[in-house]
Amino acid sequence: MAKTDRLTGATGWIDLAFVERERTPREFIEKGIRHHLAGLSLSNTVILLEESGVERSRVAVHNWVQKAGLQPASGRNPDRVAVDQKAIRVNDELYWLYAAVDPATNRILHSRLFPTYTISIAREFLTEVAEKHDVSDAVFLVDSAEDLIGALRQEGYSYRVQRHGFRNAVERVFREVERRTSSFSNCFSHADPTTAETWLQAHAVWWNHA
């Protein structure tokens, strides 16, 4: 996906119900959220808004993303679900991002950030996926991650160990997260895990609409 493509598109997926007495016009709040999630750092998003005649701080843009409370939509019925977990650094501590992706559409079905990875945590993640989507007949695609394989067995889901093919969908998601967290060193510094998870879920919503 070209960078210019990532920075364009509709903003109807951004719910601005949180805006009450915000002094910034709504269209610029939408623009700030979309561009930051698409690839601009907070500093460059501020510069972009300044070029449009709106002066707001990095903190203001950060707060817009946090307050919007964006999460991937529920109600999907996928045939396959690619699942994986990946280490994410938050304030020099490692956390694990679990993600479930529909490889037919490349849409993120669900994502969560956990302090470690175990079979119990993987089961909790799969339960949340099942609460949001109809995955009772889906085949889960997983690599050799023992926590996910153990959880899938205990939950009674059909699964297939696969390192390529349809499972590339979840790898693309992780590569994009890596791009964002490595390109801008301030992304998850001075942030607590809840703040990081809120950003990751908002980024998932942008990903699904890009």
Coordinates of C-alpha atoms in Angstrom, one line a residue:
M1 CA 0.0 0.0 0.0
A2 CA 1.5 3.3 -1.1
K3 CA 2.0 6.0 1.5
T4 CA -0.2 8.4 -0.4
D5 CA -3.0 5.8 -0.4
R6 CA -2.7 5.4 3.4
L7 CA -3.2 9.1 3.9
T8 CA -6.4 9.4 1.8
G9 CA -9.9 8.1 2.2
A10 CA -13.2 8.7 3.8
T11 CA -13.6 9.3 7.6
G12 CA -17.1 8.1 8.1
W13 CA -15.7 5.3 10.3
I14 CA -14.6 7.9 12.9
D15 CA -17.3 8.4 15.6
L16 CA -17.0 11.9 17.0
A17 CA -19.6 11.4 19.7
F18 CA -17.0 12.2 22.2
V19 CA -16.8 15.8 20.9
E20 CA -18.7 18.2 23.1
R21 CA -17.2 21.6 23.5
E22 CA -14.1 20.9 21.5
R23 CA -12.9 24.2 19.9
T24 CA -11.5 22.4 16.8
P25 CA -13.9 21.9 13.9
R26 CA -14.9 18.3 13.5
E27 CA -13.5 17.9 10.0
F28 CA -10.0 18.7 11.3
I29 CA -10.4 16.3 14.3
E30 CA -11.2 13.6 11.7
K31 CA -8.3 14.6 9.6
G32 CA -5.9 14.5 12.5
I33 CA -7.1 11.1 13.7
R34 CA -7.0 9.6 10.2
H35 CA -3.6 10.9 9.2
H36 CA -2.0 9.9 12.5
L37 CA -3.4 6.4 12.4
A38 CA -2.4 6.1 8.7
G39 CA 1.3 6.9 9.2
L40 CA 2.1 10.4 10.4
S41 CA 3.8 11.0 13.7
L42 CA 2.1 13.3 16.2
S43 CA 4.5 16.0 15.3
N44 CA 3.9 15.7 11.6
T45 CA 0.1 15.6 12.1
V46 CA 0.3 18.8 14.0
I47 CA 2.3 20.4 11.1
L48 CA -0.4 19.1 8.7
L49 CA -3.1 20.7 10.7
E50 CA -1.2 24.0 11.0
E51 CA -1.0 24.1 7.2
S52 CA -4.8 24.0 7.2
G53 CA -4.9 26.9 9.6
V54 CA -5.5 24.9 12.8
E55 CA -3.0 25.0 15.6
R56 CA -3.3 22.2 18.1
S57 CA -0.7 20.4 20.2
R58 CA 0.6 16.8 19.9
V59 CA -1.2 16.1 23.2
A60 CA -4.5 17.2 21.6
V61 CA -4.1 14.9 18.7
H62 CA -3.2 12.0 21.0
N63 CA -6.3 12.7 23.1
W64 CA -8.5 12.7 20.0
V65 CA -7.4 9.2 19.2
Q66 CA -7.8 8.0 22.7
K67 CA -11.2 9.5 23.3
A68 CA -12.7 8.3 20.0
G69 CA -12.6 4.7 21.4
L70 CA -12.4 3.1 18.0
Q71 CA -12.6 -0.7 17.8
P72 CA -13.1 -3.1 14.9
A73 CA -16.7 -3.8 14.1
S74 CA -18.3 -7.1 15.2
G75 CA -20.7 -9.4 13.5
R76 CA -18.5 -11.2 11.0
N77 CA -18.8 -14.8 9.9
P78 CA -15.4 -15.8 8.5
D79 CA -14.6 -19.2 7.0
R80 CA -11.0 -18.9 8.1
V81 CA -9.3 -16.9 10.9
A82 CA -5.6 -16.2 11.0
V83 CA -4.4 -15.8 14.5
D84 CA -1.0 -14.9 16.0
Q85 CA 0.7 -13.0 18.8
K86 CA 3.7 -10.7 18.7
A87 CA 5.9 -8.9 21.2
I88 CA 5.3 -5.1 21.5
R89 CA 7.5 -2.8 23.6
V90 CA 5.7 -0.4 25.8
N91 CA 7.9 1.8 28.0
D92 CA 10.8 -0.7 27.7
E93 CA 8.6 -3.6 28.9
L94 CA 7.4 -6.4 26.6
Y95 CA 3.7 -7.0 26.0
W96 CA 2.1 -9.3 23.5
L97 CA -0.3 -8.2 20.8
Y98 CA -2.8 -10.9 19.9
A99 CA -4.6 -10.4 16.6
A100 CA -7.3 -12.3 14.6
V101 CA -7.6 -11.5 10.9
D102 CA -10.0 -12.6 8.2
P103 CA -7.7 -13.6 5.4
A104 CA -10.5 -13.4 2.8
T105 CA -10.8 -9.6 3.4
N106 CA -7.6 -8.8 5.3
R107 CA -9.7 -7.2 8.0
I108 CA -8.7 -7.3 11.6
L109 CA -11.5 -9.1 13.6
H110 CA -10.1 -8.4 17.0
S111 CA -6.9 -7.4 18.8
R112 CA -5.8 -7.2 22.4
L113 CA -2.6 -6.4 24.3
F114 CA -1.6 -8.7 27.1
P115 CA 1.3 -8.7 29.6
T116 CA 2.5 -12.2 28.7
Y117 CA 1.5 -15.1 26.5
T118 CA 0.0 -18.3 27.9
I119 CA -2.6 -20.9 27.0
S120 CA -5.0 -19.2 29.5
I121 CA -4.5 -15.8 27.9
A122 CA -4.9 -17.2 24.4
R123 CA -8.2 -18.9 25.5
E124 CA -9.3 -15.5 26.8
F125 CA -8.5 -13.9 23.5
L126 CA -10.3 -16.6 21.5
T127 CA -13.4 -16.2 23.8
E128 CA -13.4 -12.5 23.0
V129 CA -13.2 -13.2 19.3
A130 CA -16.1 -15.6 19.6
E131 CA -18.2 -13.0 21.5
K132 CA -17.7 -10.5 18.6
H133 CA -18.0 -12.8 15.6
D134 CA -19.5 -16.2 14.6
V135 CA -16.4 -18.4 14.4
S136 CA -18.0 -21.6 15.4
D137 CA -17.4 -23.2 12.0
A138 CA -14.2 -21.3 11.1
V139 CA -10.8 -22.9 10.6
F140 CA -8.2 -21.1 12.6
L141 CA -4.8 -20.7 10.9
V142 CA -1.9 -20.7 13.3
D143 CA 1.9 -21.1 13.2
S144 CA 3.8 -23.1 15.8
A145 CA 2.7 -20.9 18.7
E146 CA 2.1 -23.4 21.6
D147 CA -0.1 -21.1 23.5
L148 CA -2.5 -20.6 20.6
I149 CA -2.5 -24.3 19.6
G150 CA -3.2 -25.3 23.2
A151 CA -6.0 -22.8 23.5
L152 CA -7.6 -23.9 20.2
R153 CA -7.5 -27.5 21.3
Q154 CA -9.0 -26.8 24.7
E155 CA -11.7 -24.6 23.2
G156 CA -12.5 -27.2 20.6
Y157 CA -11.9 -25.1 17.5
S158 CA -10.8 -26.5 14.1
Y159 CA -7.3 -25.3 13.3
R160 CA -4.5 -25.9 10.8
V161 CA -0.8 -25.1 11.3
Q162 CA 0.2 -23.0 8.4
R163 CA 3.1 -20.6 8.0
H164 CA 2.3 -19.1 4.6
G165 CA -0.7 -18.7 2.3
F166 CA -3.8 -17.4 4.0
R167 CA -1.8 -16.8 7.3
N168 CA 0.1 -14.1 5.6
A169 CA -2.9 -11.8 6.3
V170 CA -2.0 -11.6 10.0
E171 CA 1.7 -11.2 9.2
R172 CA 0.8 -8.1 7.1
V173 CA -1.0 -6.6 10.1
F174 CA 2.1 -7.1 12.3
R175 CA 4.4 -5.7 9.7
E176 CA 2.3 -2.5 9.6
V177 CA 2.3 -2.3 13.4
E178 CA 6.1 -2.7 13.3
R179 CA 6.3 0.0 10.7
R180 CA 4.4 2.4 12.9
T181 CA 6.1 1.6 16.2
S182 CA 9.6 1.6 14.7
S183 CA 9.2 4.7 12.5
F184 CA 8.2 7.0 15.4
S185 CA 10.2 6.3 18.6
N186 CA 7.7 8.2 20.7
C187 CA 4.8 6.0 19.7
F188 CA 4.6 3.9 22.9
S189 CA 7.1 5.7 25.2
H190 CA 5.6 7.5 28.2
A191 CA 2.4 5.4 27.6
D192 CA 0.7 2.8 29.8
P193 CA -0.5 -0.5 28.3
T194 CA -4.1 0.7 28.2
T195 CA -3.2 3.7 26.1
A196 CA -1.1 1.6 23.8
E197 CA -3.9 -0.9 23.4
T198 CA -6.4 1.9 22.6
W199 CA -4.1 3.2 19.8
L200 CA -3.6 -0.3 18.4
Q201 CA -7.4 -0.9 18.3
A202 CA -7.9 2.4 16.6
H203 CA -5.2 1.6 14.1
A204 CA -7.1 -1.7 13.4
V205 CA -10.2 0.3 12.6
W206 CA -8.2 2.5 10.2
W207 CA -6.6 -0.7 8.6
N208 CA -10.1 -2.1 8.0
H209 CA -11.2 1.0 6.1
A210 CA -7.9 1.9 4.3

